[in-house]
Coordinates of C-alpha atoms in Angstrom, one line a residue:
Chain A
X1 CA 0.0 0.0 0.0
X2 CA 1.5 3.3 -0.7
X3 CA 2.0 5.5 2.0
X4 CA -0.5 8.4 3.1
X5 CA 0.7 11.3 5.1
X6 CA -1.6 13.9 5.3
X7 CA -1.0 16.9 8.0
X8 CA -3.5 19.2 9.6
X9 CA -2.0 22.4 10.3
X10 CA -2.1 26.4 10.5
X11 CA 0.3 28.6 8.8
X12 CA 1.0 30.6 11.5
X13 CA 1.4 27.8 14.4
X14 CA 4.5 27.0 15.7
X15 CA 3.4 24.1 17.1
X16 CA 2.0 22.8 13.4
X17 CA 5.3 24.2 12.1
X18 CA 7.6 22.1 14.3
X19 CA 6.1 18.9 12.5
X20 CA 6.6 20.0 9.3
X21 CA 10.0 20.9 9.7
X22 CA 10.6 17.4 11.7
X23 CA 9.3 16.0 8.4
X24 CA 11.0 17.8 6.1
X25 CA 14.4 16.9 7.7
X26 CA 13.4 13.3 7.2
X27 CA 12.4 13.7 3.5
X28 CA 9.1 12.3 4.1
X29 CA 6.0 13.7 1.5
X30 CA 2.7 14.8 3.3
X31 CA 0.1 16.3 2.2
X32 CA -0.8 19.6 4.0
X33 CA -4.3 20.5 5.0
X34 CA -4.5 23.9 6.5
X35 CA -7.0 24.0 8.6
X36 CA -9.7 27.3 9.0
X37 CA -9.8 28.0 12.6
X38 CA -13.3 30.1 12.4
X39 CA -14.8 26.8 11.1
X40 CA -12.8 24.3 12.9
X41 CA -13.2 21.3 10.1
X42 CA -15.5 18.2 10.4
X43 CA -11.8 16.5 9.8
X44 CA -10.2 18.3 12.7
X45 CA -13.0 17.3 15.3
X46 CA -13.0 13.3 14.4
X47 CA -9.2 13.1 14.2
X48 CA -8.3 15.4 17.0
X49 CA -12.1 14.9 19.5
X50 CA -9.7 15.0 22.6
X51 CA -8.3 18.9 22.3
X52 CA -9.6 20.0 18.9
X53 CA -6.7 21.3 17.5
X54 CA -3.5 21.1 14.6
X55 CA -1.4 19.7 14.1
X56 CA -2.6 16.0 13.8
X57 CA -0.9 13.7 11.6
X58 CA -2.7 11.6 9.5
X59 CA -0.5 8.3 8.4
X60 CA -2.3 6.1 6.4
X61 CA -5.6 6.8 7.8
X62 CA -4.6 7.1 11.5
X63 CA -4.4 9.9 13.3
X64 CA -1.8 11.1 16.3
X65 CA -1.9 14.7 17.5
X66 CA 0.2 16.7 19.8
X67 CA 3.8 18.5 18.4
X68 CA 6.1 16.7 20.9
X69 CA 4.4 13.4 20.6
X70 CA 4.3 13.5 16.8
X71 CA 8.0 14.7 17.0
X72 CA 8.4 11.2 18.4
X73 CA 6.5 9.0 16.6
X74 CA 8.5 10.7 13.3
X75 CA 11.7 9.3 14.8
X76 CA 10.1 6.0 15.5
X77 CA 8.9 5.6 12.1
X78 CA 10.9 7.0 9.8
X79 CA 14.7 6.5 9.5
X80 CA 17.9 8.9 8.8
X81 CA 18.5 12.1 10.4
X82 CA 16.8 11.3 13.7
X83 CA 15.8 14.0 15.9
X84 CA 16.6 12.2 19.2
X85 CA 20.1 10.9 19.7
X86 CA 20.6 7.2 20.8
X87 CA 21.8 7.1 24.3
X88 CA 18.9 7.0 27.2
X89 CA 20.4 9.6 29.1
X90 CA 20.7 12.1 26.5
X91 CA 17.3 10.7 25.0
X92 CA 16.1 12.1 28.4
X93 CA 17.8 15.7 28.8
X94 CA 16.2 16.4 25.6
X95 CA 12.6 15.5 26.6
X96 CA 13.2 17.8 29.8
X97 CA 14.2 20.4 27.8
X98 CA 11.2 20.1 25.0
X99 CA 9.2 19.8 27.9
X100 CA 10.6 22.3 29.9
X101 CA 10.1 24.8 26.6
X102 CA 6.8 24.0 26.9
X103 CA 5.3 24.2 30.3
X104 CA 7.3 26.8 31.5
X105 CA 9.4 29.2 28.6
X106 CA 5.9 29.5 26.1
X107 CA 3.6 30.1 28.9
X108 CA 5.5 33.0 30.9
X109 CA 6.7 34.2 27.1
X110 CA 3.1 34.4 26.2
X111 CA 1.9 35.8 29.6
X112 CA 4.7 38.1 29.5
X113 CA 3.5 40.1 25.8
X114 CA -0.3 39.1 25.8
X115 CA -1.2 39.1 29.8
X116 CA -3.5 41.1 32.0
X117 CA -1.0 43.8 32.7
X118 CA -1.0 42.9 36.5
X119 CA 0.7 39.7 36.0
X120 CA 2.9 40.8 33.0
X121 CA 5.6 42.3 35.3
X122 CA 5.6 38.6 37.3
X123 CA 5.4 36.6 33.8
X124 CA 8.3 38.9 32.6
X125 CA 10.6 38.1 35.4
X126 CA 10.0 33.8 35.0
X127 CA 10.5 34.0 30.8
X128 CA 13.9 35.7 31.6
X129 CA 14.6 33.0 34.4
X130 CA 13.7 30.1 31.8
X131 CA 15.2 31.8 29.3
X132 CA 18.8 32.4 31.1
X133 CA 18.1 28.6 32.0
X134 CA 18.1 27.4 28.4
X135 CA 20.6 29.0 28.0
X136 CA 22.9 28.1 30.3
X137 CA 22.0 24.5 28.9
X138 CA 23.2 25.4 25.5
X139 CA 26.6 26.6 26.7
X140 CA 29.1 26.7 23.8
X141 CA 27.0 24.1 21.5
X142 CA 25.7 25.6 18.4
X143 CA 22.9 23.6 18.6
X144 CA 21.0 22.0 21.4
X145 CA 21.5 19.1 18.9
X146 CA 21.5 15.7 19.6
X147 CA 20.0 14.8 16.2
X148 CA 22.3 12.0 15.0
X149 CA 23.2 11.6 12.2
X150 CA 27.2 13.2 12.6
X151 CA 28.3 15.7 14.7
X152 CA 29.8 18.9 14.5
X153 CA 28.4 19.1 10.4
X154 CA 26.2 21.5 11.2
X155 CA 23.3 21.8 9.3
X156 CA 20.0 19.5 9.1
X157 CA 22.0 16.8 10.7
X158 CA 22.5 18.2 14.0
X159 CA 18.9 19.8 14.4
X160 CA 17.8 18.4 17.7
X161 CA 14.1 17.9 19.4
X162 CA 15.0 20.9 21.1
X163 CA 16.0 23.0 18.6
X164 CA 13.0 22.1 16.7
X165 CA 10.8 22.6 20.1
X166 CA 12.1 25.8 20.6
X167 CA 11.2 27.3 16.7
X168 CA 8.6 30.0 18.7
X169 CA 11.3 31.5 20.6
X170 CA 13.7 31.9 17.6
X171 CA 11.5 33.0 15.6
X172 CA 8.2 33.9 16.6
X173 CA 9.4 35.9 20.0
X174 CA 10.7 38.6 18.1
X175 CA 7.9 39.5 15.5
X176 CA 5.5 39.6 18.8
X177 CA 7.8 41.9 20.7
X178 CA 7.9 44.1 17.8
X179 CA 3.8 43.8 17.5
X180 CA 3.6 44.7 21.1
X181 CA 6.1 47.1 21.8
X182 CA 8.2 44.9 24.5
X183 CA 11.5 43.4 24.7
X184 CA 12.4 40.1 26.4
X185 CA 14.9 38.6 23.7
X186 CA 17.4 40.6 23.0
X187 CA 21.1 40.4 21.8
X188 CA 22.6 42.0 25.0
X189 CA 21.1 40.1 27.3
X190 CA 20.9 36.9 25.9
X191 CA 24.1 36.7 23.2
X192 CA 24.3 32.7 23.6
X193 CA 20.8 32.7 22.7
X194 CA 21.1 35.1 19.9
X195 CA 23.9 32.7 18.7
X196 CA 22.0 30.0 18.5
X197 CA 18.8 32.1 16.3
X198 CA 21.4 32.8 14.1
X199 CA 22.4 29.7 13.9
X200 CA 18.6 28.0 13.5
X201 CA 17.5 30.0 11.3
X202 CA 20.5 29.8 8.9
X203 CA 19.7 26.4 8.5
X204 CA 17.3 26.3 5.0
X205 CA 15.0 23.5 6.8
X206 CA 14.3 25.6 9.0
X207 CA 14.2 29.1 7.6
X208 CA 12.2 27.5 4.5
X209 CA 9.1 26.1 6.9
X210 CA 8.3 29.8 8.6
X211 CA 5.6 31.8 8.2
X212 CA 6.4 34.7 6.2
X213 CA 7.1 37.2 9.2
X214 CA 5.5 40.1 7.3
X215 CA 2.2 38.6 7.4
X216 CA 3.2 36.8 11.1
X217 CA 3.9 40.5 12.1
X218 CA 0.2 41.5 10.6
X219 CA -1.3 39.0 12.0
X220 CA 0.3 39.9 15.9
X221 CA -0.3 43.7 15.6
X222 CA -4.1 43.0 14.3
X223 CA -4.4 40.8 17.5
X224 CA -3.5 43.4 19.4
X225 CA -5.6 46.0 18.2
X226 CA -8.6 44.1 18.8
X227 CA -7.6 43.7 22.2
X228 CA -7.3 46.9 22.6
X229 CA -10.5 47.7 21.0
X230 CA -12.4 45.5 23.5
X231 CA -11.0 46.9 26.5
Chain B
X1 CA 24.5 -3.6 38.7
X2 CA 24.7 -2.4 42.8
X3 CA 22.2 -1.1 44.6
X4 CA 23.7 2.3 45.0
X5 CA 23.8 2.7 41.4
X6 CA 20.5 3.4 41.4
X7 CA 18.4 6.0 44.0
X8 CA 14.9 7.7 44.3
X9 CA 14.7 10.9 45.7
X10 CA 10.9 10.9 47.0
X11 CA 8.4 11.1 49.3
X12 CA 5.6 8.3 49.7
X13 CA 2.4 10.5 49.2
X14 CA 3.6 11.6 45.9
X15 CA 1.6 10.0 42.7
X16 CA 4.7 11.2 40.9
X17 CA 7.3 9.4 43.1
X18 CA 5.4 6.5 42.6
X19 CA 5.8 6.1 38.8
X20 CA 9.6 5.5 38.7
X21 CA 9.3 3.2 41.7
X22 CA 6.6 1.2 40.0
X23 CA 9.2 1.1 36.6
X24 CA 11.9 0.1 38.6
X25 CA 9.6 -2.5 40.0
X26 CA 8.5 -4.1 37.1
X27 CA 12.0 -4.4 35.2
X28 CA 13.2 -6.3 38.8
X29 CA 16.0 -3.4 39.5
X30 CA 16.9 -2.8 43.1
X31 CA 17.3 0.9 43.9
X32 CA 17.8 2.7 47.1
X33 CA 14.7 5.2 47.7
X34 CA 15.7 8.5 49.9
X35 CA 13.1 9.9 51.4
X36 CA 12.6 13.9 51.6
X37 CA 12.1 15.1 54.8
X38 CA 8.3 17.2 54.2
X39 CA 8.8 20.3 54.3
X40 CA 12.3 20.6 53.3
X41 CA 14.2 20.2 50.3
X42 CA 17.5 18.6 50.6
X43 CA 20.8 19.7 49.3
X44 CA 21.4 16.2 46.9
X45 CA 17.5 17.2 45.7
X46 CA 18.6 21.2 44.9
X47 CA 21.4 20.0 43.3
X48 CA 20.0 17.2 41.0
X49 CA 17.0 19.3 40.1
X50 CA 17.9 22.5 40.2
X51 CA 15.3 23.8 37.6
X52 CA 12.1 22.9 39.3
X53 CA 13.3 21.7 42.6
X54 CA 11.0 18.8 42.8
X55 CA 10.8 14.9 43.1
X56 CA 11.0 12.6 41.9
X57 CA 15.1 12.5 40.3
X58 CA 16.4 9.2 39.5
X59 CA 19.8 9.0 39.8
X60 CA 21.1 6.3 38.0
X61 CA 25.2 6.5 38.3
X62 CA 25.4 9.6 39.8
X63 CA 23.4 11.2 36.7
X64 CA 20.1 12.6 37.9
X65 CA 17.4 12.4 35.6
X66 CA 14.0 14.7 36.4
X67 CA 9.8 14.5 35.6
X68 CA 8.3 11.4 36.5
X69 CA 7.4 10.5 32.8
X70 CA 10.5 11.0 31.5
X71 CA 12.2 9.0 34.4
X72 CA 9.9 6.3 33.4
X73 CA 11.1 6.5 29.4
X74 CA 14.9 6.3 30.4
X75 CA 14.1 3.3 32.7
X76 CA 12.8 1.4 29.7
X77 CA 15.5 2.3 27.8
X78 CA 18.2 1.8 29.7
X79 CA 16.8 -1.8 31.2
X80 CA 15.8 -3.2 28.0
X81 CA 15.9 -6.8 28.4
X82 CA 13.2 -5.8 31.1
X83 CA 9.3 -5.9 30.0
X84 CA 8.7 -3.0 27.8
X85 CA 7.1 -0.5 29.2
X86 CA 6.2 1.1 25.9
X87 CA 4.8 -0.2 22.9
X88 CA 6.9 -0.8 20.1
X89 CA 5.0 -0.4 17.4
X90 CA 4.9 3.4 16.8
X91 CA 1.6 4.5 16.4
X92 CA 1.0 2.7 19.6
X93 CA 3.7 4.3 21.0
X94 CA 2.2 7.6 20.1
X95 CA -0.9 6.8 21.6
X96 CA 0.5 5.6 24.6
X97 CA 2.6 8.8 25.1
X98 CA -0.5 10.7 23.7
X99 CA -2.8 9.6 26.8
X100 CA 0.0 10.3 29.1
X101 CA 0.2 13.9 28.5
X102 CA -3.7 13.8 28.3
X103 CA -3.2 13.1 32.0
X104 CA -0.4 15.1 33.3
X105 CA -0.7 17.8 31.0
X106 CA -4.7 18.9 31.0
X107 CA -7.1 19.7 34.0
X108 CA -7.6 16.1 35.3
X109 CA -5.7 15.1 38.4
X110 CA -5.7 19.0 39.5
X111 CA -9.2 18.9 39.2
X112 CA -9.5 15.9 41.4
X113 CA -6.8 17.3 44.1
X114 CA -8.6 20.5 44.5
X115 CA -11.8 19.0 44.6
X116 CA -9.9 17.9 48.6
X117 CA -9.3 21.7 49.2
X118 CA -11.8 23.6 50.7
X119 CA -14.2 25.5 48.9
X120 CA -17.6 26.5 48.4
X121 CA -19.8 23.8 46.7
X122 CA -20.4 25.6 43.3
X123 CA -16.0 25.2 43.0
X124 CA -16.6 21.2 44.1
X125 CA -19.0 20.6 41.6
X126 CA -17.6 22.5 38.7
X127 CA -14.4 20.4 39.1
X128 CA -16.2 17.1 39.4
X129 CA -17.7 17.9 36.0
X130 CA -14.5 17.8 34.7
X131 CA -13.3 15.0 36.8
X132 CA -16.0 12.9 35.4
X133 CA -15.1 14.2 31.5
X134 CA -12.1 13.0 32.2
X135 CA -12.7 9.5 33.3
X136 CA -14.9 9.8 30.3
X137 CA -12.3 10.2 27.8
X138 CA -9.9 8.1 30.1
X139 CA -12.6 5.0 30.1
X140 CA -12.9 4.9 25.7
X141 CA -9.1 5.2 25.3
X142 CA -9.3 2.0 27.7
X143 CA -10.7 0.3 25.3
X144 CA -8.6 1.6 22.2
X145 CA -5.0 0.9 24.0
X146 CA -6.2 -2.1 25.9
X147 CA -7.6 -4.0 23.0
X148 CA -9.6 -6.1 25.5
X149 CA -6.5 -7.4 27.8
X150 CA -6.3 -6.4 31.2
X151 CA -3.9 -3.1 30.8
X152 CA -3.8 0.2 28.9
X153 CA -0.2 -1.9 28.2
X154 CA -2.0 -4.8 27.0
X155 CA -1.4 -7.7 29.4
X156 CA 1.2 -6.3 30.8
X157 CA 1.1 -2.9 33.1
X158 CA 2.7 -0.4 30.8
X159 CA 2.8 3.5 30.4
X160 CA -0.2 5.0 30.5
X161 CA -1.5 2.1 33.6
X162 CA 1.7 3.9 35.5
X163 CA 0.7 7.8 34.5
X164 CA -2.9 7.3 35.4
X165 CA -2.5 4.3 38.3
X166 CA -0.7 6.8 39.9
X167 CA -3.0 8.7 41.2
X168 CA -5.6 5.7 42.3
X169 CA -4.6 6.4 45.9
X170 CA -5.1 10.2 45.7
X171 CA -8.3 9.5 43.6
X172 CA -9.4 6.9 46.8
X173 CA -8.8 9.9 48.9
X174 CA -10.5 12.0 47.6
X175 CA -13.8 9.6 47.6
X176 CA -13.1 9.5 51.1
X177 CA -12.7 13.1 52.5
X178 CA -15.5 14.0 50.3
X179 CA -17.9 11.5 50.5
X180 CA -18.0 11.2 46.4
X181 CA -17.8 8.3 44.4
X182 CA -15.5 9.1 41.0
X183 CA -14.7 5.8 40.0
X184 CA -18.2 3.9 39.4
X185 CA -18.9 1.1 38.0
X186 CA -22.2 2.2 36.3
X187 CA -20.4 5.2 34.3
X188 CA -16.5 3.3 34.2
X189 CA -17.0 -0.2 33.9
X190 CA -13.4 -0.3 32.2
X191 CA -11.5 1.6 35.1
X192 CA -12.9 0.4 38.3
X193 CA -11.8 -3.4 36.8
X194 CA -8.3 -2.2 35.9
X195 CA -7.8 0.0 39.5
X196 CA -8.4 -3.7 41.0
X197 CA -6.2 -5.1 38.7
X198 CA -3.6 -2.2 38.9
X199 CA -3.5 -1.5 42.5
X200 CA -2.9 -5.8 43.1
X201 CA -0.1 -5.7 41.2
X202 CA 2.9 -6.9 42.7
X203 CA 5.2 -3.8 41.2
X204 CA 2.2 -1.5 42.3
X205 CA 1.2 -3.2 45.8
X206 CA 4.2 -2.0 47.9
X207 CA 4.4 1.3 46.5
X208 CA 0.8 2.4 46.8
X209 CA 0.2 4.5 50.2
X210 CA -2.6 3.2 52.1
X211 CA -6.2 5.5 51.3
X212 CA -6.0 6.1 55.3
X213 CA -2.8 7.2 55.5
X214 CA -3.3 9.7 52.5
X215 CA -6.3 11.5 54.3
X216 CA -4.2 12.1 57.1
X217 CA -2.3 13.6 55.2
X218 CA -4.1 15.6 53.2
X219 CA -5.7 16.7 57.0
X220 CA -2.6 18.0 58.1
X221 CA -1.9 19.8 54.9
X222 CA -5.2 21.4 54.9
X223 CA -4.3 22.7 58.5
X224 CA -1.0 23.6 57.9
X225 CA -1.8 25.7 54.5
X226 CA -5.3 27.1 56.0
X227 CA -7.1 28.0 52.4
X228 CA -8.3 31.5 52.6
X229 CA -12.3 32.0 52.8
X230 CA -13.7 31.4 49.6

């Protein structure tokens, strides 16, 4: 039977974009769907009923959702350029630090430029915590790495779960900032950070599965107009 | 491989603590389990988890690994010739990791903790509704990763049976102090059968605290952290 891959995502997600890239760096070909989020699609709700939402992978008719788990199950299934590397304990400092990303750097990142004003000065202070702890983790790497695949060759090869985990805050960050008028990231006070942007996003992978950031940038300063609007 | 190699930093009332203990369990790996003193968190605990400060770590050969799920991944891994604790088949897989962060991630096992914290009885009932959705959800995808054998794992307790199993004590509690049923056999056929089976377990039976024990518990946290009037 030949093989199906269809995804549902939105152009604008990072969490959709993280699969894409994860399957681009495999050289697997999917289908995309985007998916209309003021009429979230018949497909959406009976492939996703649990949370409602993209990206869901379709492969050969079944469907998984969730970026980090589909991150997984990409590695599982297809082979070359893996995103985890093979040894448990370095299997499991990257799940902290996907996980980490996610329950702690988006949330305070997001709370910190789209909060109620009373708890942005508090949300502020814990993204700059997380963020100093990231990276403190990358220390001299270019990467957070641990694809395998060869090290030190730079390039698609050494794109990690991490790296790939962390697209919003190397790219999506600084087109909100800009939207909203604030500044978290920047170069002088996180320079290994800034290093590692630069380095992400000079990787064609990755740079090639962004949303443009002039309509990104739209998009954020439209958002927060109409917030404004309804206040 | 020694004893020492291998140490828990936990506490007993902790669902979480309980996950790598029941891994360990089930792969037949002896470990020494160091009990935090309530209250206080230990030097060897700041310095193994020094970004959220909290058990349970593993450390396996002086490396300390951190979150209960992921502790549970790496002792698959690294005891291999042990049963899997993961499918292998990936779409399984997915599932299996899928439900897990259903649970841990979403409102669930909050819900049912701060349904034990005093409040006014609109707050109870709002987060039974979702305690009930829950078991909903968590009753069908019984059914899906079972595929009729006794476990989410199959025949074997895997996974998601640690992520969810748990919190069967806490759950128990929570009956208890509140005078609630959650788990019913009318509206989960599927779960009350696997808690029995879950909670006999030999890996599960030792590590399980006692329902008694955990209302105690939860007693003198409630008077310690007096809630403020709702």
């Amino acid at each position: 039977m030949a093989e199906e891959v269809k995804l549902f995502g939105l152009w604008g997600s990072p969490f959709s974009r993280r699969v894409e890239i994860a399957l681009k760096i495999k050289g697997v070909k999917y289908e995309y769907i985007e998916d209309d989020l003021q009429n979230k699609s018949a497909l959406l709700l009976k492939y996703n009923p649990v949370h409602k939402k993209v990206p869901v992978l379709l492969h050969n008719g079944k469907p998984i959702a969730e970026s980090l788990v589909l991150l997984e199950y990409i590695d599982e299934t297809w082979e070359g350029n893996p995103n985890l590397p093979p040894d448990p304990y370095e299997r499991a400092q990257a799940r902290f630090w996907a996980k980490f990303i996610d329950e702690k750097c988006l949330p305070a990142l997001w709370k910190a430029l789209f909060g109620e004003e009373s708890e942005q000065e508090k949300a502020m202070e814990e993204a700059l915590q997380n963020l100093k702890m990231l990276e403190k983790e990358l220390k001299d790497k270019r990467l957070f790495g641990g694809g395998g695949g060869g090290g030190g060759g730079g390039g698609e090869e050494s794109i990690g779960l991490v790296d790939i985990a962390a697209n919003f805050i190397a790219y999506w960050v600084g087109i909100i900032q800009e939207a909203v008028g604030a500044e978290i990231l920047n170069r002088e006070r996180f320079p290994v950070l800034y290093k590692w942007i630069d380095e992400l996003l000079s990787c064609s992978v990755i740079r090639e599965n962004l949303p443009p950031r002039d309509k990104m940038l739209a998009y954020f300063i439209s958002r927060v107009q109409a917030a404004k609007a309804s206040k | 491989m020694a004893k020492t190699d291998v140490k828990v930093l936990g506490a007993w009332p902790s669902p979480f603590v309980m996950r790598p203990r029941i891994a360990l369990n089930l792969k037949s790996v002896e470990y020494e389990f160091l009990e935090e003193t309530f209250g206080s968190k230990s030097p060897l605990l700041l310095q193994s988890n020094p970004v959220y400060k909290k058990i349970p770590v593993l450390i396996h050969q002086d490396k300390p690994i951190c979150e209960s799920l992921i502790i549970v991944q790496y002792v698959d891994e690294v005891w291999a010739s042990g049963p899997s604790l993961l499918p292998s088949d990936p779409y399984d897989q997915a599932l299996a990791r899928f439900w897990a962060a259903y649970i841990d991630d979403k409102q669930w096992f909050p819900s049912v903790r701060g349904i034990a914290l005093p409040q006014g009885e609109e707050g109870k009932a709002e987060l039974m509704v979702q305690v009930f959705e829950g078991l909903a959800l968590l009753e069908d995808a019984f059914d899906k990763c079972s595929q009729g054998k006794a476990f989410f794992g199959g025949d074997k307790i895997g996974y998601v049976d640690i992520a969810l199993g748990s919190f069967l004590g806490w759950l128990k509690a929570t009956e208890k102090m509140n005078n609630v049923k959650l788990l019913d056999e009318t509206k989960n056929p599927n779960l009350v059968g696997w808690a029995e089976r879950f909670c006999s377990h030999d890996a599960v039976r030792e590590v399980m605290p006692e329902t008694d024990k955990l209302v105690e518990f939860a007693k003198m946290l409630r008077a310690r952290f007096k809630a403020p009037a709702s």
